[in-house]
């Protein structure tokens, strides 16, 4: 629990919590080991709104954030601020901050979906090649990677931040699309070829139709065809989706030329593992924010 008060009341409230907190509340212990304290203690944080927001998010979001700052923010940090119940907010400031962080700006959101489709399009032919060469382990690894990418895309399409890996699957089950996607993804992960491929195609088709229904970019119909290598007319004898058409349609929908032309590596959660060391214990989010900003600056058209 967080108790957010005016700066002049922080010390007094902390003291009263330490003295008055019972050892049990509703049958639950109120003290257990704290990594930050290095000891067994209670987990009631007393702070100001300003201090808690900066410590939790890594920055104050009230000055308008640019695209780079959004791209460098781990979604777990955004969840830490926007999820959970607010029991009282007499001044309304916490509620206002949470509303600012409800979801990504449209261009950033579009670029992140574009990046996920690009990654799907990158993995599909690699998986096909593994099947062609009989690399069963490689095929299984890439199947799992595709399933993860499709689940990430589902979160993006439904405008929901995704959490740490330990909660990722459980959070996915709460998405609207989970009823249609869970079975094909499960079959892709557990069945052998060619049932795994059929299941992946079904999952891609579900998300492809939903992508067009969002009204972001032009309408694209899911389809499969032989993999065109794009070099010297080479075509591989296995089929892949038209993920590139979704990339192109979404790119056209981005108004900011600096973001539209940025190489589609994805935001921090798409680019990295985004585990606890990255999210909580390093300055990598801030460092990657600087890299996104510099990449957009270098790629900006002249005069921008």
Short mmCIF file of N, CA, C and O in Angstrom, two decimals, residues 15-153:
data_model
loop_
_atom_site.label_atom_id
_atom_site.label_comp_id
_atom_site.label_asym_id
_atom_site.label_seq_id
_atom_site.Cartn_x
_atom_site.Cartn_y
_atom_site.Cartn_z
N UNK A 15 5.81 7.39 11.13
CA UNK A 15 5.95 7.00 12.52
C UNK A 15 4.69 6.33 13.03
O UNK A 15 4.74 5.30 13.72
N UNK A 16 3.54 6.86 12.66
CA UNK A 16 2.28 6.30 13.13
C UNK A 16 2.04 4.92 12.52
O UNK A 16 1.50 4.03 13.17
N UNK A 17 2.44 4.73 11.27
CA UNK A 17 2.31 3.40 10.65
C UNK A 17 3.20 2.40 11.37
O UNK A 17 2.78 1.28 11.69
N UNK A 18 4.44 2.80 11.62
CA UNK A 18 5.40 1.90 12.28
C UNK A 18 4.92 1.49 13.67
O UNK A 18 5.10 0.34 14.09
N UNK A 19 4.30 2.42 14.39
CA UNK A 19 3.86 2.14 15.75
C UNK A 19 2.53 1.40 15.77
O UNK A 19 2.32 0.47 16.56
N UNK A 20 1.62 1.77 14.89
CA UNK A 20 0.25 1.29 15.00
C UNK A 20 -0.16 0.15 14.10
O UNK A 20 -1.26 -0.40 14.25
N UNK A 21 0.69 -0.25 13.15
CA UNK A 21 0.29 -1.31 12.21
C UNK A 21 0.25 -2.65 12.94
O UNK A 21 1.23 -3.06 13.55
N UNK A 22 -0.89 -3.36 12.91
CA UNK A 22 -0.95 -4.66 13.59
C UNK A 22 -0.11 -5.70 12.85
O UNK A 22 0.20 -5.55 11.67
N UNK A 23 0.27 -6.75 13.55
CA UNK A 23 1.08 -7.80 12.92
C UNK A 23 0.27 -8.62 11.93
O UNK A 23 0.82 -9.18 10.98
N UNK A 24 -1.05 -8.70 12.15
CA UNK A 24 -1.95 -9.39 11.23
C UNK A 24 -3.09 -8.47 10.84
O UNK A 24 -3.58 -7.69 11.67
N UNK A 25 -3.49 -8.53 9.59
CA UNK A 25 -4.66 -7.79 9.13
C UNK A 25 -5.50 -8.72 8.27
O UNK A 25 -5.02 -9.23 7.25
N UNK A 26 -6.73 -8.97 8.71
CA UNK A 26 -7.64 -9.85 7.98
C UNK A 26 -7.00 -11.23 7.73
O UNK A 26 -7.19 -11.85 6.68
N UNK A 27 -6.20 -11.68 8.70
CA UNK A 27 -5.58 -12.99 8.60
C UNK A 27 -4.25 -13.02 7.88
O UNK A 27 -3.61 -14.08 7.78
N UNK A 28 -3.80 -11.88 7.36
CA UNK A 28 -2.54 -11.82 6.61
C UNK A 28 -1.47 -11.10 7.43
O UNK A 28 -1.76 -10.09 8.08
N UNK A 29 -0.24 -11.61 7.36
CA UNK A 29 0.87 -10.92 8.01
C UNK A 29 1.16 -9.61 7.31
O UNK A 29 1.09 -9.51 6.08
N UNK A 30 1.48 -8.60 8.07
CA UNK A 30 1.76 -7.29 7.49
C UNK A 30 3.24 -7.01 7.32
O UNK A 30 3.62 -5.97 6.79
N UNK A 31 4.09 -7.92 7.76
CA UNK A 31 5.53 -7.74 7.60
C UNK A 31 6.13 -8.98 6.95
O UNK A 31 5.78 -10.12 7.30
N UNK A 32 7.04 -8.75 5.98
CA UNK A 32 7.83 -9.83 5.38
C UNK A 32 9.10 -9.19 4.82
O UNK A 32 9.26 -7.97 4.90
N UNK A 33 9.98 -10.02 4.27
CA UNK A 33 11.29 -9.51 3.87
C UNK A 33 11.16 -8.45 2.78
O UNK A 33 10.43 -8.61 1.81
N UNK A 34 11.89 -7.36 2.96
CA UNK A 34 11.92 -6.27 1.98
C UNK A 34 13.31 -6.20 1.36
O UNK A 34 14.31 -6.08 2.08
N UNK A 35 13.37 -6.29 0.01
CA UNK A 35 14.66 -6.18 -0.67
C UNK A 35 15.30 -4.82 -0.43
O UNK A 35 16.50 -4.70 -0.22
N UNK A 36 14.49 -3.77 -0.50
CA UNK A 36 15.04 -2.42 -0.35
C UNK A 36 15.54 -2.17 1.06
O UNK A 36 16.57 -1.52 1.27
N UNK A 37 14.84 -2.71 2.08
CA UNK A 37 15.27 -2.50 3.47
C UNK A 37 16.30 -3.53 3.92
O UNK A 37 17.03 -3.31 4.88
N UNK A 38 16.32 -4.70 3.23
CA UNK A 38 17.24 -5.76 3.62
C UNK A 38 16.86 -6.42 4.93
O UNK A 38 17.71 -7.00 5.61
N UNK A 39 15.59 -6.34 5.29
CA UNK A 39 15.13 -6.91 6.56
C UNK A 39 13.64 -7.18 6.47
O UNK A 39 12.96 -6.76 5.52
N UNK A 40 13.11 -7.87 7.48
CA UNK A 40 11.67 -8.08 7.57
C UNK A 40 11.03 -6.79 8.08
O UNK A 40 11.41 -6.26 9.13
N UNK A 41 10.08 -6.27 7.33
CA UNK A 41 9.43 -5.02 7.71
C UNK A 41 8.07 -4.93 7.02
O UNK A 41 7.73 -5.77 6.18
N UNK A 42 7.30 -3.92 7.35
CA UNK A 42 6.01 -3.72 6.68
C UNK A 42 6.25 -3.13 5.29
O UNK A 42 7.34 -2.62 4.99
N UNK A 43 5.25 -3.21 4.45
CA UNK A 43 5.36 -2.74 3.07
C UNK A 43 4.35 -1.62 2.79
O UNK A 43 3.78 -1.54 1.71
N UNK A 44 4.15 -0.78 3.78
CA UNK A 44 3.33 0.41 3.60
C UNK A 44 4.27 1.57 3.31
O UNK A 44 5.07 1.95 4.16
N UNK A 45 4.19 2.09 2.11
CA UNK A 45 5.06 3.19 1.72
C UNK A 45 4.36 4.52 1.98
O UNK A 45 3.21 4.71 1.57
N UNK A 46 5.05 5.43 2.62
CA UNK A 46 4.52 6.77 2.87
C UNK A 46 5.40 7.76 2.11
O UNK A 46 6.62 7.79 2.31
N UNK A 47 4.80 8.55 1.26
CA UNK A 47 5.58 9.45 0.41
C UNK A 47 4.68 10.58 -0.07
O UNK A 47 3.47 10.60 0.20
N UNK A 48 5.26 11.49 -0.82
CA UNK A 48 4.46 12.49 -1.53
C UNK A 48 4.10 11.94 -2.91
O UNK A 48 4.74 11.00 -3.40
N UNK A 49 3.11 12.51 -3.54
CA UNK A 49 2.75 12.10 -4.90
C UNK A 49 3.95 12.28 -5.82
O UNK A 49 4.29 11.39 -6.60
N UNK A 50 4.60 13.43 -5.73
CA UNK A 50 5.72 13.73 -6.64
C UNK A 50 6.84 12.72 -6.48
O UNK A 50 7.36 12.18 -7.47
N UNK A 51 7.24 12.43 -5.24
CA UNK A 51 8.35 11.51 -5.01
C UNK A 51 7.99 10.09 -5.46
O UNK A 51 8.81 9.39 -6.05
N UNK A 52 6.77 9.66 -5.15
CA UNK A 52 6.37 8.29 -5.49
C UNK A 52 6.31 8.10 -7.00
O UNK A 52 6.77 7.09 -7.53
N UNK A 53 5.77 9.07 -7.72
CA UNK A 53 5.66 8.96 -9.17
C UNK A 53 7.05 8.87 -9.81
O UNK A 53 7.31 8.01 -10.65
N UNK A 54 7.96 9.74 -9.41
CA UNK A 54 9.30 9.74 -10.01
C UNK A 54 10.03 8.45 -9.66
O UNK A 54 10.71 7.86 -10.51
N UNK A 55 9.90 7.98 -8.42
CA UNK A 55 10.58 6.74 -8.02
C UNK A 55 10.00 5.53 -8.76
O UNK A 55 10.72 4.63 -9.16
N UNK A 56 8.69 5.52 -8.96
CA UNK A 56 8.03 4.36 -9.58
C UNK A 56 8.16 4.37 -11.09
O UNK A 56 8.44 3.33 -11.71
N UNK A 57 7.98 5.53 -11.70
CA UNK A 57 7.98 5.62 -13.16
C UNK A 57 9.36 5.93 -13.72
O UNK A 57 9.66 5.58 -14.87
N UNK A 58 10.20 6.61 -12.93
CA UNK A 58 11.50 7.02 -13.42
C UNK A 58 11.54 8.45 -13.90
O UNK A 58 12.61 8.96 -14.23
N UNK A 59 10.39 9.11 -13.93
CA UNK A 59 10.30 10.51 -14.35
C UNK A 59 8.92 11.04 -13.98
O UNK A 59 8.01 10.27 -13.66
N UNK A 60 8.78 12.35 -14.03
CA UNK A 60 7.49 12.99 -13.82
C UNK A 60 6.80 13.12 -15.18
O UNK A 60 7.33 13.79 -16.07
N UNK A 61 5.65 12.49 -15.39
CA UNK A 61 5.01 12.51 -16.71
C UNK A 61 4.16 13.74 -16.97
O UNK A 61 3.61 13.88 -18.06
N UNK A 62 4.05 14.64 -16.01
CA UNK A 62 3.15 15.78 -16.19
C UNK A 62 3.62 16.77 -17.24
O UNK A 62 2.80 17.26 -18.02
N UNK A 63 4.92 17.08 -17.32
CA UNK A 63 5.37 17.76 -18.54
C UNK A 63 5.21 16.78 -19.70
O UNK A 63 5.56 15.60 -19.56
N UNK A 64 4.67 17.22 -20.81
CA UNK A 64 4.36 16.30 -21.91
C UNK A 64 5.58 15.49 -22.32
O UNK A 64 6.65 16.03 -22.57
N UNK A 65 5.41 14.18 -22.40
CA UNK A 65 6.51 13.29 -22.78
C UNK A 65 6.58 13.17 -24.30
O UNK A 65 5.55 13.08 -24.97
N UNK A 66 7.81 13.14 -24.83
CA UNK A 66 7.96 12.94 -26.27
C UNK A 66 7.96 11.45 -26.58
O UNK A 66 7.90 10.59 -25.69
N UNK A 67 8.00 11.12 -27.86
CA UNK A 67 7.92 9.72 -28.29
C UNK A 67 9.04 8.88 -27.70
O UNK A 67 8.83 7.73 -27.29
N UNK A 68 10.25 9.45 -27.62
CA UNK A 68 11.39 8.70 -27.09
C UNK A 68 11.16 8.30 -25.64
O UNK A 68 11.52 7.19 -25.22
N UNK A 69 10.58 9.20 -24.85
CA UNK A 69 10.33 8.89 -23.45
C UNK A 69 9.30 7.77 -23.30
O UNK A 69 9.43 6.90 -22.44
N UNK A 70 8.28 7.77 -24.14
CA UNK A 70 7.31 6.67 -24.12
C UNK A 70 7.97 5.35 -24.53
O UNK A 70 7.73 4.32 -23.91
N UNK A 71 8.80 5.38 -25.55
CA UNK A 71 9.43 4.15 -26.03
C UNK A 71 10.40 3.57 -25.02
O UNK A 71 10.61 2.35 -24.98
N UNK A 72 11.00 4.41 -24.19
CA UNK A 72 11.95 3.94 -23.20
C UNK A 72 11.34 3.55 -21.86
O UNK A 72 12.05 3.16 -20.95
N UNK A 73 10.01 3.64 -21.75
CA UNK A 73 9.35 3.31 -20.49
C UNK A 73 8.92 1.84 -20.47
O UNK A 73 8.08 1.44 -21.26
N UNK A 74 9.44 1.03 -19.57
CA UNK A 74 8.97 -0.35 -19.46
C UNK A 74 7.48 -0.38 -19.09
O UNK A 74 7.02 0.42 -18.27
N UNK A 75 6.76 -1.30 -19.69
CA UNK A 75 5.32 -1.37 -19.43
C UNK A 75 5.04 -1.75 -17.98
O UNK A 75 4.00 -1.36 -17.43
N UNK A 76 5.94 -2.49 -17.34
CA UNK A 76 5.73 -2.83 -15.94
C UNK A 76 5.72 -1.56 -15.09
O UNK A 76 4.93 -1.45 -14.13
N UNK A 77 6.54 -0.59 -15.41
CA UNK A 77 6.51 0.68 -14.68
C UNK A 77 5.18 1.40 -14.90
O UNK A 77 4.60 1.96 -13.96
N UNK A 78 4.70 1.38 -16.13
CA UNK A 78 3.41 2.01 -16.41
C UNK A 78 2.29 1.31 -15.65
O UNK A 78 1.37 1.96 -15.14
N UNK A 79 2.36 -0.01 -15.56
CA UNK A 79 1.37 -0.75 -14.79
C UNK A 79 1.46 -0.42 -13.30
O UNK A 79 0.44 -0.31 -12.60
N UNK A 80 2.68 -0.25 -12.80
CA UNK A 80 2.86 0.05 -11.38
C UNK A 80 2.16 1.35 -10.99
O UNK A 80 1.76 1.52 -9.84
N UNK A 81 2.01 2.26 -11.95
CA UNK A 81 1.35 3.54 -11.67
C UNK A 81 -0.14 3.49 -12.00
O UNK A 81 -0.96 4.03 -11.26
N UNK A 82 -0.51 2.84 -13.10
CA UNK A 82 -1.89 2.93 -13.58
C UNK A 82 -2.79 1.81 -13.09
O UNK A 82 -4.02 1.94 -13.13
N UNK A 83 -2.22 0.68 -12.64
CA UNK A 83 -3.05 -0.43 -12.18
C UNK A 83 -3.25 -0.34 -10.68
O UNK A 83 -2.60 0.45 -9.98
N UNK A 84 -4.13 -1.15 -10.14
CA UNK A 84 -4.39 -1.11 -8.71
C UNK A 84 -5.45 -0.09 -8.36
O UNK A 84 -5.72 0.86 -9.12
N UNK A 85 -6.06 -0.26 -7.22
CA UNK A 85 -7.17 0.58 -6.82
C UNK A 85 -6.68 1.82 -6.08
O UNK A 85 -5.76 1.76 -5.26
N UNK A 86 -7.31 2.94 -6.37
CA UNK A 86 -7.09 4.18 -5.61
C UNK A 86 -8.25 4.32 -4.64
O UNK A 86 -9.40 4.46 -5.04
N UNK A 87 -7.97 4.27 -3.35
CA UNK A 87 -9.03 4.31 -2.34
C UNK A 87 -9.47 5.73 -2.02
O UNK A 87 -10.66 5.98 -1.78
N UNK A 88 -8.52 6.65 -2.03
CA UNK A 88 -8.86 8.07 -1.84
C UNK A 88 -7.87 8.91 -2.62
O UNK A 88 -6.70 8.59 -2.68
N UNK A 89 -8.39 9.98 -3.19
CA UNK A 89 -7.53 10.95 -3.88
C UNK A 89 -8.19 12.31 -3.75
O UNK A 89 -8.79 12.83 -4.68
N UNK A 90 -8.07 12.87 -2.56
CA UNK A 90 -8.80 14.09 -2.24
C UNK A 90 -8.46 15.25 -3.17
O UNK A 90 -9.33 16.05 -3.53
N UNK A 91 -7.20 15.35 -3.58
CA UNK A 91 -6.78 16.46 -4.44
C UNK A 91 -6.93 16.12 -5.92
O UNK A 91 -6.87 17.01 -6.77
N UNK A 92 -7.06 14.84 -6.24
CA UNK A 92 -7.25 14.44 -7.64
C UNK A 92 -5.97 14.36 -8.46
O UNK A 92 -6.03 14.04 -9.65
N UNK A 93 -4.81 14.61 -7.84
CA UNK A 93 -3.57 14.68 -8.62
C UNK A 93 -3.12 13.29 -9.10
O UNK A 93 -2.69 13.14 -10.24
N UNK A 94 -3.24 12.29 -8.24
CA UNK A 94 -2.86 10.94 -8.65
C UNK A 94 -3.75 10.45 -9.79
O UNK A 94 -3.28 9.85 -10.76
N UNK A 95 -5.03 10.74 -9.69
CA UNK A 95 -5.96 10.35 -10.76
C UNK A 95 -5.60 11.03 -12.06
O UNK A 95 -5.63 10.41 -13.13
N UNK A 96 -5.22 12.30 -11.99
CA UNK A 96 -4.85 13.02 -13.21
C UNK A 96 -3.60 12.41 -13.84
O UNK A 96 -3.53 12.24 -15.07
N UNK A 97 -2.63 12.03 -13.02
CA UNK A 97 -1.41 11.43 -13.55
C UNK A 97 -1.73 10.08 -14.19
O UNK A 97 -1.22 9.76 -15.27
N UNK A 98 -2.55 9.29 -13.54
CA UNK A 98 -2.92 7.99 -14.11
C UNK A 98 -3.65 8.16 -15.44
O UNK A 98 -3.45 7.36 -16.36
N UNK A 99 -4.45 9.18 -15.56
CA UNK A 99 -5.15 9.42 -16.83
C UNK A 99 -4.17 9.79 -17.94
O UNK A 99 -4.35 9.40 -19.10
N UNK A 100 -3.11 10.53 -17.59
CA UNK A 100 -2.09 10.89 -18.58
C UNK A 100 -1.39 9.65 -19.13
O UNK A 100 -0.93 9.64 -20.27
N UNK A 101 -1.33 8.62 -18.30
CA UNK A 101 -0.58 7.41 -18.66
C UNK A 101 -1.48 6.26 -19.07
O UNK A 101 -1.02 5.12 -19.17
N UNK A 102 -2.74 6.53 -19.34
CA UNK A 102 -3.69 5.47 -19.68
C UNK A 102 -3.21 4.63 -20.84
O UNK A 102 -3.30 3.40 -20.83
N UNK A 103 -2.68 5.27 -21.90
CA UNK A 103 -2.18 4.54 -23.06
C UNK A 103 -1.24 5.42 -23.85
O UNK A 103 -1.18 6.64 -23.66
N UNK A 104 -0.50 4.77 -24.76
CA UNK A 104 0.48 5.47 -25.58
C UNK A 104 -0.18 6.49 -26.51
O UNK A 104 -1.33 6.30 -26.94
N UNK A 105 0.54 7.55 -26.87
CA UNK A 105 0.07 8.42 -27.95
C UNK A 105 -0.12 7.61 -29.22
O UNK A 105 0.55 6.58 -29.42
N UNK A 106 -1.00 8.05 -30.10
CA UNK A 106 -1.38 7.26 -31.26
C UNK A 106 -0.20 6.86 -32.14
O UNK A 106 -0.09 5.71 -32.56
N UNK A 107 0.70 7.81 -32.43
CA UNK A 107 1.85 7.48 -33.28
C UNK A 107 2.74 6.43 -32.64
O UNK A 107 3.23 5.51 -33.32
N UNK A 108 2.99 6.55 -31.34
CA UNK A 108 3.83 5.58 -30.64
C UNK A 108 3.16 4.21 -30.65
O UNK A 108 3.82 3.19 -30.91
N UNK A 109 1.89 4.19 -30.36
CA UNK A 109 1.12 2.93 -30.39
C UNK A 109 1.20 2.27 -31.76
O UNK A 109 1.46 1.07 -31.88
N UNK A 110 1.01 3.07 -32.80
CA UNK A 110 1.03 2.54 -34.17
C UNK A 110 2.41 1.98 -34.50
O UNK A 110 2.53 0.89 -35.09
N UNK A 111 3.46 2.69 -34.10
CA UNK A 111 4.82 2.22 -34.39
C UNK A 111 5.14 0.94 -33.64
O UNK A 111 5.83 0.06 -34.16
N UNK A 112 4.62 0.79 -32.44
CA UNK A 112 4.86 -0.43 -31.68
C UNK A 112 4.13 -1.62 -32.32
O UNK A 112 4.68 -2.73 -32.39
N UNK A 113 2.91 -1.42 -32.80
CA UNK A 113 2.22 -2.50 -33.51
C UNK A 113 2.96 -2.84 -34.79
O UNK A 113 3.12 -4.03 -35.15
N UNK A 114 3.41 -1.82 -35.50
CA UNK A 114 4.20 -2.01 -36.71
C UNK A 114 5.43 -2.88 -36.40
O UNK A 114 5.75 -3.81 -37.15
N UNK A 115 6.10 -2.58 -35.30
CA UNK A 115 7.31 -3.32 -34.93
C UNK A 115 6.98 -4.77 -34.64
O UNK A 115 7.75 -5.68 -34.99
N UNK A 116 5.86 -5.03 -33.97
CA UNK A 116 5.49 -6.42 -33.68
C UNK A 116 5.19 -7.20 -34.96
O UNK A 116 5.59 -8.36 -35.10
N UNK A 117 4.48 -6.58 -35.91
CA UNK A 117 4.24 -7.25 -37.18
C UNK A 117 5.55 -7.51 -37.92
O UNK A 117 5.74 -8.57 -38.53
N UNK A 118 6.47 -6.55 -37.85
CA UNK A 118 7.77 -6.73 -38.49
C UNK A 118 8.50 -7.94 -37.89
O UNK A 118 9.08 -8.76 -38.62
N UNK A 119 8.48 -8.05 -36.56
CA UNK A 119 9.15 -9.17 -35.90
C UNK A 119 8.50 -10.50 -36.26
O UNK A 119 9.20 -11.51 -36.45
N UNK A 120 7.17 -10.51 -36.38
CA UNK A 120 6.49 -11.74 -36.83
C UNK A 120 6.99 -12.11 -38.22
O UNK A 120 7.30 -13.28 -38.51
N UNK A 121 7.07 -11.11 -39.11
CA UNK A 121 7.54 -11.36 -40.47
C UNK A 121 8.99 -11.80 -40.54
O UNK A 121 9.39 -12.48 -41.49
N UNK A 122 9.79 -11.44 -39.53
CA UNK A 122 11.18 -11.87 -39.48
C UNK A 122 11.31 -13.33 -39.03
O UNK A 122 12.15 -14.08 -39.52
N UNK A 123 10.47 -13.73 -38.08
CA UNK A 123 10.59 -15.06 -37.48
C UNK A 123 9.97 -16.14 -38.37
O UNK A 123 10.49 -17.27 -38.45
N UNK A 124 8.88 -15.83 -39.05
CA UNK A 124 8.17 -16.86 -39.82
C UNK A 124 9.07 -17.59 -40.83
O UNK A 124 9.08 -18.83 -40.86
N UNK A 125 9.82 -16.89 -41.68
CA UNK A 125 10.66 -17.63 -42.63
C UNK A 125 11.80 -18.40 -41.96
O UNK A 125 12.22 -19.45 -42.46
N UNK A 126 12.30 -17.91 -40.84
CA UNK A 126 13.33 -18.67 -40.11
C UNK A 126 12.75 -19.99 -39.62
O UNK A 126 13.40 -21.04 -39.71
N UNK A 127 11.52 -19.92 -39.11
CA UNK A 127 10.87 -21.16 -38.66
C UNK A 127 10.65 -22.10 -39.85
O UNK A 127 10.86 -23.32 -39.72
N UNK A 128 10.23 -21.56 -40.98
CA UNK A 128 10.05 -22.39 -42.17
C UNK A 128 11.33 -23.06 -42.60
O UNK A 128 11.33 -24.22 -43.01
N UNK A 129 12.42 -22.35 -42.50
CA UNK A 129 13.72 -22.92 -42.88
C UNK A 129 14.11 -24.06 -41.93
O UNK A 129 14.65 -25.07 -42.36
N UNK A 130 13.81 -23.88 -40.62
CA UNK A 130 14.12 -24.95 -39.66
C UNK A 130 13.32 -26.21 -39.99
O UNK A 130 13.85 -27.32 -39.91
N UNK A 131 12.06 -26.02 -40.36
CA UNK A 131 11.25 -27.18 -40.74
C UNK A 131 11.83 -27.85 -41.98
O UNK A 131 11.94 -29.07 -42.07
N UNK A 132 12.23 -27.02 -42.95
CA UNK A 132 12.78 -27.53 -44.20
C UNK A 132 14.05 -28.35 -43.97
O UNK A 132 14.28 -29.38 -44.62
N UNK A 133 14.88 -27.92 -43.01
CA UNK A 133 16.16 -28.60 -42.78
C UNK A 133 16.08 -29.65 -41.68
O UNK A 133 17.09 -30.26 -41.33
N UNK A 134 14.89 -29.84 -41.09
CA UNK A 134 14.73 -30.85 -40.06
C UNK A 134 15.27 -30.45 -38.70
O UNK A 134 15.54 -31.33 -37.87
N UNK A 135 15.42 -29.16 -38.45
CA UNK A 135 15.92 -28.67 -37.16
C UNK A 135 14.74 -28.56 -36.19
O UNK A 135 14.12 -27.51 -36.05
N UNK A 136 14.43 -29.65 -35.50
CA UNK A 136 13.26 -29.70 -34.63
C UNK A 136 13.38 -28.74 -33.44
O UNK A 136 12.41 -28.08 -33.07
N UNK A 137 14.56 -28.66 -32.85
CA UNK A 137 14.75 -27.77 -31.70
C UNK A 137 14.60 -26.30 -32.14
O UNK A 137 13.92 -25.50 -31.49
N UNK A 138 15.24 -25.96 -33.25
CA UNK A 138 15.12 -24.59 -33.76
C UNK A 138 13.68 -24.23 -34.07
O UNK A 138 13.22 -23.12 -33.78
N UNK A 139 12.96 -25.18 -34.67
CA UNK A 139 11.54 -24.92 -35.01
C UNK A 139 10.73 -24.67 -33.75
O UNK A 139 9.89 -23.77 -33.70
N UNK A 140 10.96 -25.47 -32.69
CA UNK A 140 10.20 -25.30 -31.45
C UNK A 140 10.50 -23.96 -30.79
O UNK A 140 9.60 -23.29 -30.28
N UNK A 141 11.77 -23.58 -30.79
CA UNK A 141 12.14 -22.29 -30.21
C UNK A 141 11.47 -21.13 -30.95
O UNK A 141 10.96 -20.18 -30.33
N UNK A 142 11.47 -21.19 -32.27
CA UNK A 142 10.88 -20.11 -33.05
C UNK A 142 9.36 -20.14 -32.98
O UNK A 142 8.71 -19.08 -33.06
N UNK A 143 8.77 -21.31 -32.81
CA UNK A 143 7.33 -21.39 -32.59
C UNK A 143 6.95 -20.67 -31.30
O UNK A 143 6.00 -19.89 -31.27
N UNK A 144 7.72 -20.93 -30.24
CA UNK A 144 7.46 -20.26 -28.97
C UNK A 144 7.64 -18.75 -29.11
O UNK A 144 6.87 -17.96 -28.55
N UNK A 145 8.66 -18.34 -29.86
CA UNK A 145 8.90 -16.91 -30.07
C UNK A 145 7.73 -16.26 -30.82
O UNK A 145 7.28 -15.18 -30.46
N UNK A 146 7.22 -16.95 -31.81
CA UNK A 146 6.07 -16.42 -32.55
C UNK A 146 4.85 -16.30 -31.65
O UNK A 146 4.11 -15.32 -31.72
N UNK A 147 4.62 -17.31 -30.82
CA UNK A 147 3.48 -17.25 -29.91
C UNK A 147 3.59 -16.04 -28.98
O UNK A 147 2.61 -15.34 -28.74
N UNK A 148 4.78 -15.81 -28.47
CA UNK A 148 4.99 -14.65 -27.59
C UNK A 148 4.72 -13.35 -28.35
O UNK A 148 4.04 -12.44 -27.85
N UNK A 149 5.23 -13.23 -29.57
CA UNK A 149 5.02 -12.02 -30.36
C UNK A 149 3.54 -11.79 -30.65
O UNK A 149 3.06 -10.65 -30.61
N UNK A 150 2.82 -12.84 -30.94
CA UNK A 150 1.39 -12.70 -31.22
C UNK A 150 0.62 -12.30 -29.96
O UNK A 150 -0.32 -11.50 -30.03
N UNK A 151 1.03 -12.81 -28.83
CA UNK A 151 0.40 -12.40 -27.58
C UNK A 151 0.69 -10.93 -27.27
O UNK A 151 -0.19 -10.18 -26.84
N UNK A 152 1.92 -10.50 -27.52
CA UNK A 152 2.27 -9.09 -27.34
C UNK A 152 1.41 -8.21 -28.25
O UNK A 152 0.92 -7.14 -27.84
N UNK A 153 1.24 -8.62 -29.48
CA UNK A 153 0.43 -7.87 -30.43
C UNK A 153 -1.01 -7.77 -29.94
O UNK A 153 -1.66 -6.74 -30.10
#
